[in-house]
Tab-separated table of C-alpha atoms in Angstrom:
chain	number	residue	atom	x	y	z
A	43	MET	CA	-33.982	18.555	19.879
A	44	LEU	CA	-32.722	21.484	17.860
A	45	PRO	CA	-34.764	24.549	18.884
A	46	ARG	CA	-37.154	25.821	16.203
A	47	GLU	CA	-35.899	29.322	16.991
A	48	ILE	CA	-32.686	28.520	15.098
A	49	GLY	CA	-34.741	29.068	11.957
A	50	GLN	CA	-35.146	32.728	12.890
A	51	LEU	CA	-31.415	33.354	12.425
A	52	THR	CA	-31.956	34.213	8.786
A	53	LYS	CA	-28.532	35.838	8.370
A	54	LEU	CA	-26.654	32.854	9.783
A	55	LYS	CA	-23.763	31.726	7.578
A	56	ARG	CA	-22.275	28.891	9.610
A	57	LEU	CA	-23.994	26.214	11.698
A	58	ASP	CA	-21.945	23.530	13.464
A	59	LEU	CA	-23.847	20.686	15.142
A	60	ARG	CA	-21.002	18.209	15.381
A	61	TYR	CA	-20.420	16.341	18.634
A	62	CYS	CA	-24.058	16.820	19.701
A	63	SER	CA	-24.373	13.171	20.630
A	64	ARG	CA	-27.889	13.500	22.078
A	65	LEU	CA	-29.413	15.264	19.087
A	66	LYS	CA	-32.340	13.080	17.996
A	67	ARG	CA	-34.708	15.538	16.392
A	68	ILE	CA	-34.530	18.499	14.037
A	69	PRO	CA	-38.022	19.928	13.457
A	70	PRO	CA	-39.182	20.405	9.859
A	71	GLY	CA	-38.825	23.899	8.454
A	72	VAL	CA	-35.687	24.926	10.341
A	73	PHE	CA	-33.085	24.500	7.605
A	74	CYS	CA	-35.154	25.926	4.761
A	75	LYS	CA	-35.304	29.295	6.552
A	76	LEU	CA	-31.502	29.597	6.716
A	77	SER	CA	-31.203	30.752	3.118
A	78	ARG	CA	-27.833	32.492	3.635
A	79	LEU	CA	-26.159	29.494	5.240
A	80	GLU	CA	-22.763	28.748	3.663
A	81	GLU	CA	-21.404	26.071	6.012
A	82	LEU	CA	-23.409	23.251	7.603
A	83	SER	CA	-21.558	20.708	9.744
A	84	ILE	CA	-23.611	17.921	11.308
A	85	GLY	CA	-21.266	14.957	11.097
A	86	ASP	CA	-22.750	11.837	12.637
A	87	SER	CA	-24.614	13.751	15.360
A	88	PHE	CA	-27.902	13.361	13.492
A	89	VAL	CA	-28.995	10.616	11.080
A	90	GLU	CA	-32.775	10.360	11.607
A	91	TRP	CA	-33.751	12.249	8.465
A	92	GLY	CA	-37.453	12.383	7.737
A	93	ALA	CA	-39.137	11.422	4.483
A	94	GLU	CA	-39.805	14.134	1.926
A	95	GLY	CA	-43.389	15.441	2.072
A	96	HIS	CA	-44.268	13.830	5.409
A	97	SER	CA	-43.916	16.690	7.866
A	98	SER	CA	-45.727	16.680	11.184
A	99	GLN	CA	-45.193	17.898	14.697
A	100	GLN	CA	-43.340	14.698	15.561
A	101	SER	CA	-41.378	14.200	12.344
A	102	ASN	CA	-37.816	15.207	11.542
A	103	SER	CA	-36.429	17.514	8.928
A	104	SER	CA	-35.852	15.944	5.513
A	105	LEU	CA	-32.884	16.340	3.204
A	106	ALA	CA	-35.181	18.118	0.757
A	107	GLU	CA	-34.983	21.212	2.964
A	108	LEU	CA	-31.322	21.580	2.076
A	109	LYS	CA	-32.383	22.446	-1.489
A	110	ALA	CA	-33.241	25.920	-0.191
A	111	LEU	CA	-29.647	26.543	0.890
A	112	SER	CA	-28.477	28.072	-2.380
A	113	CYS	CA	-25.376	29.625	-0.773
A	114	LEU	CA	-24.147	26.364	0.766
A	115	THR	CA	-20.502	25.611	-0.104
A	116	THR	CA	-19.436	23.389	2.830
A	117	LEU	CA	-21.328	20.317	4.071
A	118	GLU	CA	-20.530	17.601	6.621
A	119	ILE	CA	-23.313	15.060	6.880
A	120	ARG	CA	-24.170	11.388	7.230
A	121	ILE	CA	-26.980	9.932	5.117
A	122	PRO	CA	-27.934	6.399	6.191
A	123	ASN	CA	-29.581	5.471	2.897
A	124	ALA	CA	-28.942	6.854	-0.588
A	125	LYS	CA	-32.629	6.334	-1.438
A	126	ILE	CA	-33.725	9.190	0.828
A	127	ILE	CA	-31.718	11.720	-1.198
A	128	PRO	CA	-34.445	13.676	-3.034
A	129	LYS	CA	-34.410	14.085	-6.792
A	130	GLY	CA	-32.967	17.370	-7.906
A	131	PHE	CA	-30.836	17.687	-4.819
A	132	SER	CA	-27.767	19.455	-6.169
A	133	PHE	CA	-24.245	19.138	-4.787
A	134	GLU	CA	-22.751	21.166	-7.642
A	135	LYS	CA	-21.891	24.256	-5.592
A	136	LEU	CA	-20.179	22.375	-2.795
A	137	GLN	CA	-16.499	23.257	-2.534
A	138	ARG	CA	-15.791	21.301	0.635
A	139	TYR	CA	-17.620	18.266	1.983
A	140	ILE	CA	-17.376	15.201	4.184
A	141	ILE	CA	-20.339	13.004	3.284
A	142	PHE	CA	-20.984	9.428	4.397
A	143	ILE	CA	-23.763	7.550	2.595
A	144	GLY	CA	-25.054	4.145	3.646
A	145	GLU	CA	-25.520	1.885	6.622
A	146	ALA	CA	-22.501	0.610	8.514
A	147	SER	CA	-22.014	-1.059	11.847
A	148	HIS	CA	-19.172	1.288	12.684
A	149	TRP	CA	-18.481	4.704	11.199
A	150	ASP	CA	-15.212	6.260	12.229
A	151	TRP	CA	-15.847	9.933	11.611
A	152	ASN	CA	-12.555	11.059	13.063
A	153	TRP	CA	-10.274	9.493	10.489
A	154	TYR	CA	-6.873	11.076	10.645
A	155	TRP	CA	-6.785	11.360	6.878
A	156	VAL	CA	-10.184	13.041	6.419
A	157	ALA	CA	-8.758	16.436	7.307
A	158	GLU	CA	-6.126	16.120	4.602
A	159	TYR	CA	-8.679	16.484	1.806
A	160	SER	CA	-11.252	19.137	1.013
A	161	ARG	CA	-13.803	16.688	-0.437
A	162	THR	CA	-14.356	13.296	1.239
A	163	LEU	CA	-17.018	10.772	0.225
A	164	LYS	CA	-17.602	7.418	1.893
A	165	LEU	CA	-20.062	4.990	0.323
A	166	SER	CA	-21.354	1.843	1.946
A	167	LEU	CA	-22.876	0.280	-1.148
A	168	GLN	CA	-25.433	-2.463	-1.553
A	169	THR	CA	-25.105	-2.369	-5.330
A	170	SER	CA	-22.833	-1.013	-8.069
A	171	ILE	CA	-22.075	2.654	-8.583
A	172	SER	CA	-24.085	2.519	-11.820
A	173	PHE	CA	-27.328	2.563	-9.838
A	174	LEU	CA	-26.482	5.552	-7.681
A	175	ASN	CA	-28.522	8.727	-7.838
A	176	ASP	CA	-27.166	11.156	-10.463
A	177	ASP	CA	-26.753	13.770	-7.758
A	178	VAL	CA	-24.522	11.428	-5.778
A	179	LYS	CA	-22.437	10.879	-8.898
A	180	VAL	CA	-21.692	14.604	-8.836
A	181	LEU	CA	-19.948	13.962	-5.523
A	182	LEU	CA	-17.952	11.162	-7.163
A	183	LYS	CA	-16.825	13.521	-9.884
A	184	LYS	CA	-15.460	16.043	-7.383
A	185	ALA	CA	-14.254	13.759	-4.565
A	186	GLU	CA	-10.585	13.834	-3.608
A	187	ASN	CA	-10.896	11.228	-0.863
A	188	LEU	CA	-13.100	8.259	-1.817
A	189	PHE	CA	-13.840	5.309	0.467
A	190	ILE	CA	-15.985	2.489	-0.971
A	191	ASP	CA	-17.030	-0.039	1.659
A	192	ASP	CA	-19.226	-3.118	2.059
A	193	VAL	CA	-20.132	-3.764	-1.569
A	194	LYS	CA	-22.609	-6.633	-1.856
A	195	GLY	CA	-23.725	-8.724	-4.828
A	196	VAL	CA	-21.370	-7.071	-7.329
A	197	GLU	CA	-18.630	-8.830	-9.318
A	198	ILE	CA	-17.537	-5.759	-11.313
A	199	LEU	CA	-17.387	-2.596	-9.242
A	200	LEU	CA	-17.029	0.020	-11.977
A	201	HIS	CA	-17.247	0.484	-15.708
A	202	GLU	CA	-14.459	2.331	-17.485
A	203	SER	CA	-16.840	5.090	-18.526
A	204	GLU	CA	-17.608	5.654	-14.845
A	205	VAL	CA	-13.916	5.877	-14.043
A	206	GLY	CA	-13.422	8.438	-16.796
A	207	ASN	CA	-16.414	10.519	-15.751
A	208	TYR	CA	-16.275	10.399	-11.989
A	209	PHE	CA	-12.757	9.766	-10.719
A	210	GLN	CA	-10.645	12.498	-12.260
A	211	GLN	CA	-9.936	14.341	-9.009
A	212	VAL	CA	-9.571	11.415	-6.616
A	213	LYS	CA	-6.317	11.462	-4.646
A	214	ASN	CA	-7.010	8.712	-2.118
A	215	LEU	CA	-8.993	5.638	-3.213
A	216	HIS	CA	-9.859	2.991	-0.625
A	217	ILE	CA	-11.930	-0.066	-1.604
A	218	GLN	CA	-12.733	-2.711	0.997
A	219	ASN	CA	-15.101	-5.484	2.089
A	220	GLY	CA	-16.403	-6.686	-1.257
A	221	GLY	CA	-16.871	-10.413	-0.925
A	222	MET	CA	-17.966	-10.968	-4.540
A	223	ILE	CA	-15.841	-8.377	-6.348
A	224	GLN	CA	-13.702	-9.994	-9.057
A	225	TYR	CA	-12.775	-6.839	-11.001
A	226	ILE	CA	-12.483	-3.200	-10.040
A	227	PHE	CA	-13.636	-2.056	-13.454
A	228	LYS	CA	-14.791	-3.535	-16.744
A	229	ASP	CA	-12.885	-3.226	-19.983
A	230	ILE	CA	-14.770	-1.543	-22.827
A	231	ASP	CA	-13.223	-2.127	-26.255
A	232	ASP	CA	-13.602	1.442	-27.476
A	233	VAL	CA	-12.052	2.960	-24.360
A	234	HIS	CA	-8.259	3.101	-24.547
A	235	LYS	CA	-7.354	5.364	-21.697
A	236	ILE	CA	-7.995	5.306	-17.980
A	237	GLU	CA	-6.377	8.097	-16.036
A	238	PHE	CA	-5.997	8.505	-12.312
A	239	LEU	CA	-3.740	11.502	-12.744
A	240	GLN	CA	-4.337	12.842	-9.232
A	241	LEU	CA	-4.235	9.486	-7.422
A	242	GLN	CA	-1.755	9.466	-4.546
A	243	SER	CA	-2.946	6.564	-2.396
A	244	LEU	CA	-4.615	3.274	-3.353
A	245	THR	CA	-5.811	0.649	-0.854
A	246	LEU	CA	-7.500	-2.651	-1.747
A	247	LYS	CA	-8.590	-4.527	1.360
A	248	GLY	CA	-10.856	-7.452	2.134
A	249	LEU	CA	-11.529	-8.478	-1.476
A	250	PRO	CA	-11.183	-12.277	-1.258
A	251	ASN	CA	-12.321	-12.983	-4.841
A	252	LEU	CA	-10.465	-10.205	-6.644
A	253	ILE	CA	-8.937	-11.642	-9.816
A	254	SER	CA	-7.831	-8.564	-11.716
A	255	PHE	CA	-8.016	-4.816	-11.557
A	256	CYS	CA	-9.519	-4.825	-15.051
A	257	SER	CA	-11.675	-7.413	-16.823
A	258	THR	CA	-11.592	-7.790	-20.595
A	259	ASN	CA	-14.169	-8.317	-23.309
A	260	LYS	CA	-11.615	-9.528	-25.804
A	261	GLY	CA	-11.404	-13.152	-26.859
A	262	SER	CA	-7.735	-13.438	-25.903
A	263	THR	CA	-5.368	-11.661	-23.595
A	264	SER	CA	-1.737	-11.951	-22.601
A	265	ILE	CA	-2.764	-11.653	-18.961
A	266	SER	CA	-3.361	-14.776	-16.928
A	267	PRO	CA	-6.860	-14.595	-15.383
A	268	GLN	CA	-5.394	-15.228	-11.940
A	269	GLU	CA	-3.129	-12.196	-11.654
A	270	ILE	CA	-3.792	-8.578	-10.987
A	271	ALA	CA	-3.388	-6.542	-14.179
A	272	LEU	CA	-3.604	-2.952	-13.073
A	273	PHE	CA	-4.434	-1.640	-16.501
A	274	LYS	CA	-4.886	-3.273	-19.882
A	275	GLN	CA	-2.043	-3.572	-22.353
A	276	LYS	CA	-3.044	-0.731	-24.657
A	277	GLU	CA	-3.194	1.842	-21.893
A	278	ILE	CA	-0.360	4.089	-20.841
A	279	ILE	CA	-1.127	6.246	-17.863
A	280	SER	CA	0.758	9.442	-18.459
A	281	THR	CA	0.273	13.103	-17.679
A	282	ASP	CA	0.746	14.299	-21.200
A	283	LYS	CA	0.230	11.585	-23.794
A	284	ILE	CA	-1.069	8.168	-24.726
A	285	ILE	CA	1.074	5.735	-26.659
A	286	GLN	CA	-0.711	2.890	-28.365
A	287	GLU	CA	1.279	-0.310	-27.943
A	288	THR	CA	0.994	-3.242	-30.309
A	289	SER	CA	0.285	-6.693	-28.986
A	290	LYS	CA	3.932	-7.641	-29.572
A	291	SER	CA	5.342	-4.761	-27.583
A	292	ARG	CA	5.645	-4.344	-23.889
A	293	ALA	CA	3.087	-2.014	-22.366
A	294	LEU	CA	4.090	0.777	-20.036
A	295	ILE	CA	1.760	1.453	-17.126
A	296	ARG	CA	2.257	4.696	-15.242
A	297	PHE	CA	0.815	6.014	-11.996
A	298	PRO	CA	2.385	9.480	-12.074
A	299	ARG	CA	1.311	10.711	-8.615
A	300	LEU	CA	0.602	7.567	-6.621
A	301	ASN	CA	2.715	7.684	-3.463
A	302	PHE	CA	1.013	5.032	-1.297
A	303	LEU	CA	-0.129	1.560	-2.358
A	304	LYS	CA	-1.587	-0.987	0.054
A	305	LEU	CA	-2.873	-4.451	-0.825
A	306	LYS	CA	-4.446	-6.288	2.099
A	307	GLY	CA	-6.488	-9.476	2.146
A	308	VAL	CA	-6.589	-9.898	-1.644
A	309	GLN	CA	-6.905	-13.657	-1.420
A	310	LYS	CA	-6.525	-14.643	-5.106
A	311	LEU	CA	-3.744	-12.265	-6.099
A	312	ILE	CA	-0.860	-14.240	-7.629
A	313	ARG	CA	1.370	-11.539	-9.128
A	314	ILE	CA	1.550	-7.792	-9.228
A	315	CYS	CA	3.527	-7.268	-12.410
A	316	HIS	CA	3.295	-9.452	-15.490
A	317	GLU	CA	6.127	-10.039	-17.940
A	318	ASP	CA	4.378	-8.024	-20.666
A	319	TYR	CA	4.241	-4.892	-18.519
A	320	THR	CA	6.654	-2.247	-17.401
A	321	VAL	CA	5.083	-0.585	-14.384
A	322	ASP	CA	6.220	2.871	-13.380
A	323	PHE	CA	5.363	4.376	-9.996
A	324	PRO	CA	7.585	7.485	-10.109
A	325	ALA	CA	6.084	9.029	-6.953
A	326	LEU	CA	5.476	5.875	-4.886
A	327	THR	CA	7.195	6.073	-1.505
A	328	VAL	CA	5.308	3.469	0.574
A	329	LEU	CA	4.243	-0.024	-0.515
A	330	GLU	CA	2.443	-2.404	1.876
A	331	ILE	CA	1.388	-5.951	0.988
A	332	GLU	CA	-0.375	-7.992	3.666
A	333	ASN	CA	-2.249	-11.284	3.790
A	334	CYS	CA	-2.321	-12.138	0.087
A	335	PRO	CA	-1.869	-15.911	0.535
A	336	GLU	CA	-1.698	-16.868	-3.159
A	337	LEU	CA	0.935	-14.294	-4.059
A	338	THR	CA	3.968	-16.178	-5.374
A	339	GLY	CA	6.173	-13.332	-6.557
A	340	PHE	CA	6.490	-9.601	-6.515
A	341	ILE	CA	7.920	-8.995	-9.972
A	342	HIS	CA	7.139	-11.680	-12.536
A	343	ASN	CA	10.144	-13.722	-13.659
A	344	SER	CA	10.362	-12.792	-17.296
A	345	MET	CA	12.705	-14.735	-19.536
A	346	ARG	CA	11.738	-12.865	-22.671
A	347	LYS	CA	14.734	-11.237	-24.302
A	348	ASP	CA	12.707	-8.520	-26.014
A	349	ILE	CA	11.754	-6.980	-22.677
A	350	PRO	CA	14.007	-4.190	-21.407
A	351	THR	CA	14.860	-4.250	-17.702
A	352	HIS	CA	16.311	-0.799	-17.174
A	353	GLU	CA	13.124	0.886	-15.972
A	354	VAL	CA	12.813	2.514	-12.586
A	355	LEU	CA	9.903	0.516	-11.179
A	356	PHE	CA	9.421	2.405	-7.939
A	357	ASN	CA	10.790	5.359	-6.063
A	358	ASN	CA	9.859	3.683	-2.803
A	359	LYS	CA	11.459	4.745	0.429
A	360	LYS	CA	9.652	2.036	2.395
A	361	ILE	CA	8.293	-1.432	1.564
A	362	THR	CA	6.410	-3.649	4.020
A	363	ILE	CA	5.515	-7.221	3.044
A	364	SER	CA	3.706	-9.538	5.442
A	365	HIS	CA	1.586	-12.700	5.722
A	366	LEU	CA	2.411	-14.049	2.240
A	367	ARG	CA	2.373	-17.784	2.793
A	368	ASN	CA	3.417	-18.954	-0.684
A	369	VAL	CA	6.076	-16.416	-1.666
A	370	LYS	CA	9.437	-18.108	-2.225
A	371	ARG	CA	11.076	-15.166	-3.931
A	372	ILE	CA	9.984	-11.546	-3.659
A	373	TRP	CA	11.838	-10.259	-6.702
A	374	TYR	CA	13.832	-11.709	-9.528
A	375	ASN	CA	17.346	-11.147	-10.804
A	376	GLN	CA	16.189	-9.304	-13.930
A	377	LEU	CA	15.745	-6.099	-11.918
A	378	HIS	CA	18.030	-3.314	-13.057
A	379	THR	CA	20.148	-1.474	-10.509
A	380	ASN	CA	17.899	1.604	-10.828
A	381	SER	CA	14.594	-0.213	-10.364
A	382	LEU	CA	14.445	0.300	-6.567
A	383	SER	CA	17.237	2.781	-6.157
A	384	MET	CA	15.429	4.988	-3.617
A	385	LEU	CA	14.456	2.226	-1.192
A	386	LYS	CA	15.611	3.000	2.366
A	387	GLU	CA	13.566	0.642	4.556
A	388	LEU	CA	12.422	-2.944	3.973
A	389	THR	CA	10.269	-4.978	6.384
A	390	VAL	CA	9.342	-8.616	5.710
A	391	LYS	CA	7.333	-10.605	8.244
A	392	GLU	CA	5.409	-13.875	8.401
A	393	CYS	CA	6.289	-15.077	4.898
A	394	ASP	CA	6.554	-18.785	5.628
A	395	SER	CA	7.885	-20.013	2.249
A	396	LEU	CA	10.531	-17.345	1.701
A	397	LEU	CA	14.033	-18.848	1.442
A	398	ASN	CA	16.253	-15.801	0.971
A	399	ILE	CA	15.979	-12.076	0.412
A	400	PHE	CA	19.057	-10.895	-1.469
A	401	SER	CA	20.931	-12.686	-4.208
A	402	PRO	CA	24.265	-11.214	-5.379
A	403	PHE	CA	22.475	-9.627	-8.330
A	404	LEU	CA	20.021	-7.851	-6.047
A	405	LEU	CA	22.650	-6.397	-3.723
A	406	ARG	CA	23.388	-3.911	-6.476
A	407	VAL	CA	19.692	-3.007	-6.678
A	408	PHE	CA	19.452	-2.433	-2.917
A	409	GLN	CA	22.736	-0.609	-2.373
A	410	ARG	CA	20.949	2.343	-0.734
A	411	LEU	CA	18.909	0.242	1.680
A	412	GLU	CA	19.481	1.544	5.224
A	413	LYS	CA	17.092	-0.447	7.421
A	414	LEU	CA	16.173	-4.139	7.166
A	415	MET	CA	13.774	-6.072	9.423
A	416	LEU	CA	12.909	-9.764	8.963
A	417	THR	CA	10.444	-11.332	11.395
A	418	ASN	CA	8.700	-14.709	11.699
A	419	CYS	CA	9.679	-16.197	8.337
A	420	ALA	CA	9.574	-19.934	9.009
A	421	SER	CA	11.628	-21.104	5.988
A	422	GLN	CA	14.196	-18.318	5.776
A	423	GLU	CA	17.644	-19.917	5.507
A	424	GLU	CA	19.762	-17.057	4.248
A	425	VAL	CA	19.598	-13.277	4.145
A	426	PHE	CA	22.502	-12.200	1.939
A	427	GLN	CA	23.427	-14.798	-0.642
A	428	LEU	CA	26.949	-13.757	-1.591
A	429	GLN	CA	28.004	-16.886	-3.464
A	430	MET	CA	26.863	-17.604	-6.983
A	431	GLN	CA	28.953	-19.108	-9.747
A	432	GLU	CA	27.143	-17.177	-12.442
A	433	LEU	CA	27.849	-13.837	-10.773
A	434	ASP	CA	29.987	-11.739	-13.072
A	435	ILE	CA	31.592	-8.885	-11.143
A	436	GLU	CA	34.841	-7.231	-12.118
A	437	GLU	CA	37.710	-8.035	-9.748
A	438	THR	CA	38.155	-4.364	-8.823
A	439	TYR	CA	34.424	-3.661	-8.345
A	440	VAL	CA	33.076	-3.689	-4.771
A	441	ILE	CA	29.355	-3.502	-3.966
A	442	ASP	CA	29.186	-1.109	-1.025
A	443	SER	CA	25.954	-1.550	0.939
A	444	GLN	CA	24.535	1.444	2.832
A	445	LEU	CA	22.742	-0.808	5.342
A	446	ARG	CA	22.800	0.748	8.838
A	447	GLU	CA	20.233	-1.202	10.863
A	448	MET	CA	19.392	-4.895	10.698
A	449	SER	CA	16.913	-6.871	12.838
A	450	LEU	CA	16.415	-10.627	12.412
A	451	ILE	CA	13.771	-12.040	14.746
A	452	CYS	CA	12.122	-15.481	14.972
A	453	LEU	CA	13.755	-17.102	11.945
A	454	PRO	CA	13.924	-20.750	13.089
A	455	LYS	CA	15.686	-22.118	9.972
A	456	LEU	CA	18.138	-19.273	9.415
A	457	LYS	CA	21.594	-20.783	8.825
A	458	HIS	CA	23.493	-17.821	7.393
A	459	VAL	CA	23.118	-14.075	7.482
A	460	TRP	CA	25.976	-13.838	4.996
A	461	THR	CA	27.508	-16.711	3.066
A	462	LYS	CA	31.184	-16.892	3.885
A	463	ASP	CA	33.130	-16.638	0.672
A	464	HIS	CA	32.622	-13.483	-1.360
A	465	LYS	CA	36.275	-12.604	-2.037
A	466	GLY	CA	35.967	-9.009	-0.862
A	467	LYS	CA	33.407	-7.983	-3.469
A	468	PHE	CA	30.779	-6.913	-0.926
A	469	SER	CA	31.141	-4.367	1.864
A	470	PHE	CA	28.792	-3.638	4.785
A	471	GLU	CA	30.974	-1.047	6.479
A	472	SER	CA	27.997	1.309	7.124
A	473	LEU	CA	26.333	-1.164	9.477
A	474	GLN	CA	25.717	0.432	12.908
A	475	GLN	CA	23.021	-1.633	14.657
A	476	VAL	CA	22.418	-5.393	14.620
A	477	ARG	CA	19.721	-7.259	16.532
A	478	ILE	CA	19.387	-11.063	16.354
A	479	GLN	CA	16.771	-12.954	18.346
A	480	GLN	CA	15.304	-16.492	18.351
A	481	CYS	CA	17.350	-17.813	15.432
A	482	TRP	CA	18.225	-21.272	16.751
A	483	SER	CA	19.704	-22.701	13.533
A	484	LEU	CA	22.217	-19.865	13.200
A	485	LYS	CA	25.711	-21.053	14.236
A	486	ALA	CA	27.746	-17.957	13.361
A	487	LEU	CA	26.783	-14.346	12.794
A	488	PHE	CA	29.570	-12.513	10.954
A	489	PRO	CA	31.957	-14.093	8.458
A	490	PHE	CA	35.417	-12.679	9.093
A	491	SER	CA	35.348	-11.008	5.663
A	492	ILE	CA	32.319	-8.981	6.833
A	493	ALA	CA	33.439	-8.406	10.442
A	494	LYS	CA	36.751	-6.823	9.478
A	495	ASP	CA	34.913	-3.903	7.842
A	496	LEU	CA	32.438	-3.148	10.659
A	497	GLN	CA	34.259	-0.083	11.936
A	498	GLN	CA	30.984	1.807	12.517
A	499	LEU	CA	29.138	-0.891	14.468
A	500	LYS	CA	27.648	0.735	17.611
A	501	ARG	CA	25.008	-1.680	18.938
A	502	LEU	CA	25.047	-5.484	18.874
A	503	ALA	CA	22.263	-7.431	20.623
A	504	ILE	CA	21.967	-11.224	20.357
A	505	ALA	CA	19.451	-13.222	22.399
A	506	SER	CA	17.953	-16.731	22.396
A	507	CYS	CA	19.969	-18.126	19.503
A	508	GLY	CA	21.965	-21.253	18.684
A	509	LEU	CA	25.169	-19.307	18.008
A	510	GLU	CA	28.461	-21.082	18.615
A	511	GLU	CA	30.597	-18.137	17.525
A	512	ILE	CA	30.007	-14.460	16.774
A	513	VAL	CA	32.647	-14.154	14.053
A	514	SER	CA	33.436	-17.231	11.987
A	515	LYS	CA	36.835	-18.139	10.649
A	516	SER	CA	37.377	-17.983	6.911
A	517	VAL	CA	38.338	-21.235	5.202
A	518	GLU	CA	41.121	-19.348	3.407
A	519	GLU	CA	42.769	-18.114	6.610
A	520	SER	CA	45.896	-19.969	7.699
A	521	ASP	CA	46.747	-20.472	11.349
A	522	LEU	CA	49.911	-18.432	10.861
A	523	GLN	CA	48.103	-15.468	9.319
A	524	GLU	CA	47.654	-12.490	11.633
A	525	ILE	CA	43.947	-11.768	12.048
A	526	ARG	CA	42.842	-8.273	12.962
A	527	PHE	CA	39.365	-6.827	13.351
A	528	ALA	CA	38.045	-4.294	15.842
A	529	PHE	CA	34.621	-2.903	16.680
A	530	ASN	CA	35.993	0.475	17.738
A	531	GLN	CA	32.618	2.256	17.866
A	532	LEU	CA	30.744	-0.446	19.780
A	533	SER	CA	28.944	1.144	22.767
A	534	PHE	CA	26.267	-1.479	23.499
A	535	LEU	CA	26.768	-5.258	23.585
A	536	LYS	CA	24.109	-7.726	24.716
A	537	LEU	CA	24.684	-11.497	24.691
A	538	TRP	CA	21.767	-13.234	26.401
A	539	PHE	CA	20.690	-16.877	26.580
A	540	LEU	CA	23.206	-18.256	24.087
A	541	PRO	CA	23.673	-21.774	25.518
A	542	TYR	CA	25.953	-22.986	22.708
A	543	LEU	CA	28.250	-19.969	22.458
A	544	THR	CA	31.878	-21.093	22.617
A	545	TYR	CA	33.926	-18.369	20.948
A	546	PHE	CA	33.651	-14.759	19.978
A	547	TYR	CA	36.180	-15.687	17.299
A	548	PRO	CA	37.671	-19.211	17.023
A	549	ALA	CA	41.348	-18.293	16.719
């Protein structure tokens, strides 16, 4: 129990009760006497708040007592039920807060990312935000870090007016565990602008029935009802202007400060980008997509000739894609060379329908890629597809990949890392580390045309594979031709459990 004598410290400005795991009772009348208190930190040490107007010797302090703390600017508190927040309870003066509202089986108070923001609000909702206390909505308006969890019985989470009024300062938005949610917010015809100008991180997790980010009231739409449309066609998210697009034009969708995007467990998501949209994430550095089983493509395959393809889609440095059972192709050949020009690291794992990663067109797009990891992709047959009759590359032009590290693990149907014949138009001379493991359909690792340029290769590890040769012989090489290649920088070589290995090079 908190001693009643604490109430006699009338000049107290800071009270920290965090990590008091045995605190079960705070007597009524203690907090209301601390009129000069500026900082109150309770955390999850105490949650047994009493009802307003029911004080007794055995009861606990109620939240209504905090009304007397007119100097309060910092508050860390857990409120198990939004209904016990008294009317007229004002959060307006709060400059810093960590407030959890609602019941939850497990509250992780020590989130690593809580400390990054001055105003954190976590809601475990039983209804929509529309029915929240007006005083709680003040917290929504000021929150930088917003976590919405365990939403029940709601198909549309937000209305656009709520987004406009309450989400202007949010930097991190995390929405999870909404079994019935079909839309994040509802389209209102007279609202043409939704801005998340401060948003840096967006996570959608455990939303099995999510159909679209935005629903529509209109009779027709160019968006298929089974794909995620982040914002409606007439909206352009920009820091300085709104451009109204006609229905015949391609809409531009901008997230000017978003640097982290994670989609996890969105069961009905089919596509991320539709052909009628140009999506711009100029600050995005990390993209993670996990367990979206209906996702069939990353960028929609647009055949429309009126759609420009020169936009920079992302400034990602890292992309992780996993557990996408139906994806056969992650991106399409219409991508311009600048669309993913900043990407340094790509990880793809457990995508059972994926056949290949890089076509010749896409090698230009991913020239700056430095690290590649492919794991547990059951249908993967090829990594770098270097042969394509339609490929139009000037004879003197060489695509010089910056790839330095490559790991290929548990790819049972992998037949080729590189296709053999590319006539010297592709170079992987920056490659330094290669790891191949459990690829039993792979008969040869390096085509000679690739191996001859690997002057910087330092580490080569191959284990549990069906390899017959490390470097394969080119079909254009004659037996009389002198063949030279050397791995001069190689300092680590591991060849383990390769029962079919016959040659390092068959010549």
